[in-house]
Each structure stands twice: as C-alpha cells, then as structure tokens.
Short mmCIF file of C-alpha atoms in Angstrom, two decimals:
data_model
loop_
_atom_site.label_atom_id
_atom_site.label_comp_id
_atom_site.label_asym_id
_atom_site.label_seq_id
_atom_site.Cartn_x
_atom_site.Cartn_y
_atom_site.Cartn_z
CA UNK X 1 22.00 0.33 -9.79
CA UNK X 2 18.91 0.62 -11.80
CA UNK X 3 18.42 -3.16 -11.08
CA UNK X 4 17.64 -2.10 -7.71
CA UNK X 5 15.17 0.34 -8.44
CA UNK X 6 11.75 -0.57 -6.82
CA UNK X 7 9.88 2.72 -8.84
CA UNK X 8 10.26 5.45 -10.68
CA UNK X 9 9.13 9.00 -9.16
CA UNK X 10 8.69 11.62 -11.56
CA UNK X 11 9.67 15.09 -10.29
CA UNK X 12 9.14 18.54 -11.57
CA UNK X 13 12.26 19.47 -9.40
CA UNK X 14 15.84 20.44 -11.20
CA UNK X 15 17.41 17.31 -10.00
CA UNK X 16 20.22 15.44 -11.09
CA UNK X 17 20.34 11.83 -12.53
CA UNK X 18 21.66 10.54 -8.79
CA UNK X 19 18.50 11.78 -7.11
CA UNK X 20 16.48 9.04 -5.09
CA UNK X 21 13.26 9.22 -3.19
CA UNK X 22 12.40 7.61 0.32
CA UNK X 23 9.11 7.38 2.30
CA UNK X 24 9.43 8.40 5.84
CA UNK X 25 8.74 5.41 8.17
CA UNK X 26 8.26 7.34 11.93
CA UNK X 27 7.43 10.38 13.69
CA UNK X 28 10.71 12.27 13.68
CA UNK X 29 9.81 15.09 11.42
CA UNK X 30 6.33 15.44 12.12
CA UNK X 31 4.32 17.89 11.80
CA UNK X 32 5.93 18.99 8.80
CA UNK X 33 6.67 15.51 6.93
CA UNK X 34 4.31 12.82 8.37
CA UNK X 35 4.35 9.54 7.95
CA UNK X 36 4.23 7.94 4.19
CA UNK X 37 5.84 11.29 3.11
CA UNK X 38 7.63 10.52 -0.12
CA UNK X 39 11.11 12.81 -0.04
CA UNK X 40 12.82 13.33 -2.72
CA UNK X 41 16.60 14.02 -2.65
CA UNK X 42 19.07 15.19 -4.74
CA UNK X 43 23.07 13.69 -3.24
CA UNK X 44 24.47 16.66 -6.10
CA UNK X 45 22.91 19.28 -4.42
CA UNK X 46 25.15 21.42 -1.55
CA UNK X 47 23.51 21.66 1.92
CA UNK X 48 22.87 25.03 3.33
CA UNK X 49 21.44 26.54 6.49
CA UNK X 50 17.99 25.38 6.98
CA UNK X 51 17.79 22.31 4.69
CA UNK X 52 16.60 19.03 5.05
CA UNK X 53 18.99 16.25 4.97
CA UNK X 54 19.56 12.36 4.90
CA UNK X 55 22.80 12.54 7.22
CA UNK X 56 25.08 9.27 8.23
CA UNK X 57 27.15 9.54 11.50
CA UNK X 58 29.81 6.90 11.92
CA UNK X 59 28.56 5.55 15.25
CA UNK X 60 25.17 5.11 13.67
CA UNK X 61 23.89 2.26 12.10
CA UNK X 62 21.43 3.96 9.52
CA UNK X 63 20.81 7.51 8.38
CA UNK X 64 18.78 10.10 9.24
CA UNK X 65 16.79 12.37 8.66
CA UNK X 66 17.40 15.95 9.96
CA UNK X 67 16.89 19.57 9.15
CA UNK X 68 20.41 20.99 9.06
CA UNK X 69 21.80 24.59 10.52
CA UNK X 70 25.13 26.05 10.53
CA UNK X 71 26.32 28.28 13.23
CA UNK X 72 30.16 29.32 12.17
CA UNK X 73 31.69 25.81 12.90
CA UNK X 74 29.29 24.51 14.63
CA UNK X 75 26.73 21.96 12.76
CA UNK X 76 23.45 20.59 14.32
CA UNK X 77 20.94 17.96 13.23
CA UNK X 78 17.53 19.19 14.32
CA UNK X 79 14.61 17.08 14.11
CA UNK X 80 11.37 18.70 13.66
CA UNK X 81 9.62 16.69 16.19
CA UNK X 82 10.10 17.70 20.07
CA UNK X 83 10.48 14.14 21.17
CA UNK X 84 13.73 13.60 19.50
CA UNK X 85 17.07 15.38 20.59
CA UNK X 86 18.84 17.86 18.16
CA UNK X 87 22.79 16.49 17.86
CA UNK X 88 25.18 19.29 17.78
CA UNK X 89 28.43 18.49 15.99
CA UNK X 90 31.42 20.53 14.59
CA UNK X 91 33.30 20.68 11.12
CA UNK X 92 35.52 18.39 12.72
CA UNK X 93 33.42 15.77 13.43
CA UNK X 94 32.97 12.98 10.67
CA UNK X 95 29.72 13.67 9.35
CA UNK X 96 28.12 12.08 5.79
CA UNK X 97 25.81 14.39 3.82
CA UNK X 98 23.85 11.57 1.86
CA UNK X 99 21.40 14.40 -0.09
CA UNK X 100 19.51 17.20 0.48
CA UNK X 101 15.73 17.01 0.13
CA UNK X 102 14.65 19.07 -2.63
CA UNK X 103 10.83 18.20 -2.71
CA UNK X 104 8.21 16.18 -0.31
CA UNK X 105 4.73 14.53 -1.74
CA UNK X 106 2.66 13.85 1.33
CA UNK X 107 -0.89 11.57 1.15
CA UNK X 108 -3.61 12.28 2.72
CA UNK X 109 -6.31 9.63 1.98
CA UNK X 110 -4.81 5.99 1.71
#
C-alpha cells in the first residue's frame, strides 16, 4: 500500500498506522468543512454519536462523508449542509464504517 501513497500528512492526532487523509471535493459538509478541507481519519478508531465519518452503503457507488448519530437502533447519516438529505438506517441495514475523522486542516488563502 505505501506504493500508492500520493503524500505524507503529518498529524499531531493519536492515530494509528492505518490512518489516511482525504480532501473534500463538494459542498456537502459545508459550513463546517469547506472545500479543499484535508480530513484526516483514523479506520481503528470506534464511531460514536456525533462523529464524522467516511461511510460505504452497498447500493452506493463511492463513500461518503457524513456526521453520524445513534438513536437506540436507529443510525442516520447527516450531512452538514441543508441541500443534501440525512439517510436514516437501522443496525440491520448493511452499513460500512470506513474511519472516523479525527482531525480537519482547512486553507484559507490558495
């Protein structure tokens, strides 16, 4: 895998040696990660209530990019941005937890 690494991103985060980083390519979770955002995420890390997540649904073709809540069994992908719908799931439903986002690096001059 390190063949395929593009960059390295230092981090000051406890992460583990699995941890990636993407830059966020739309508006789905602005205001709070523009665009260009660097995430960094940790796949070792546990999700809970109110984390950010890179989630995979099977009838999906890529990821995404969500802020996660749990309500008993009840799951739901919330995107920060109005525009986008939130997608309520259950513990039943087949759901891929790719990492949880354990630190953002935004720009704001290019």
């Amino acid at each position: 895998i390190r063949d395929q690494v593009e960059h390295f991103i230092p981090s000051n985060a406890n992460i583990s040696d699995k941890a990636y980083a993407l830059i966020t390519k739309d508006s789905t979770m602005q205001p709070i990660f523009p665009e260009e955002t660097i995430l960094i995420i940790d796949p070792c890390v546990k999700p809970a209530d109110r984390d950010y997540v890179i989630a995979h649904l099977p009838d999906q073709k890529e990821a995404t990019f969500k802020q996660i809540l749990f309500d008993g069994h009840d799951i739901y992908l919330k995107p920060l941005n109005p525009d986008f719908r939130v997608i309520h799931l259950n513990k039943n439903n087949p759901l891929t937890i790719l990492g949880v986002l354990v630190e953002a690096r935004m720009h704001f001059k290019h």
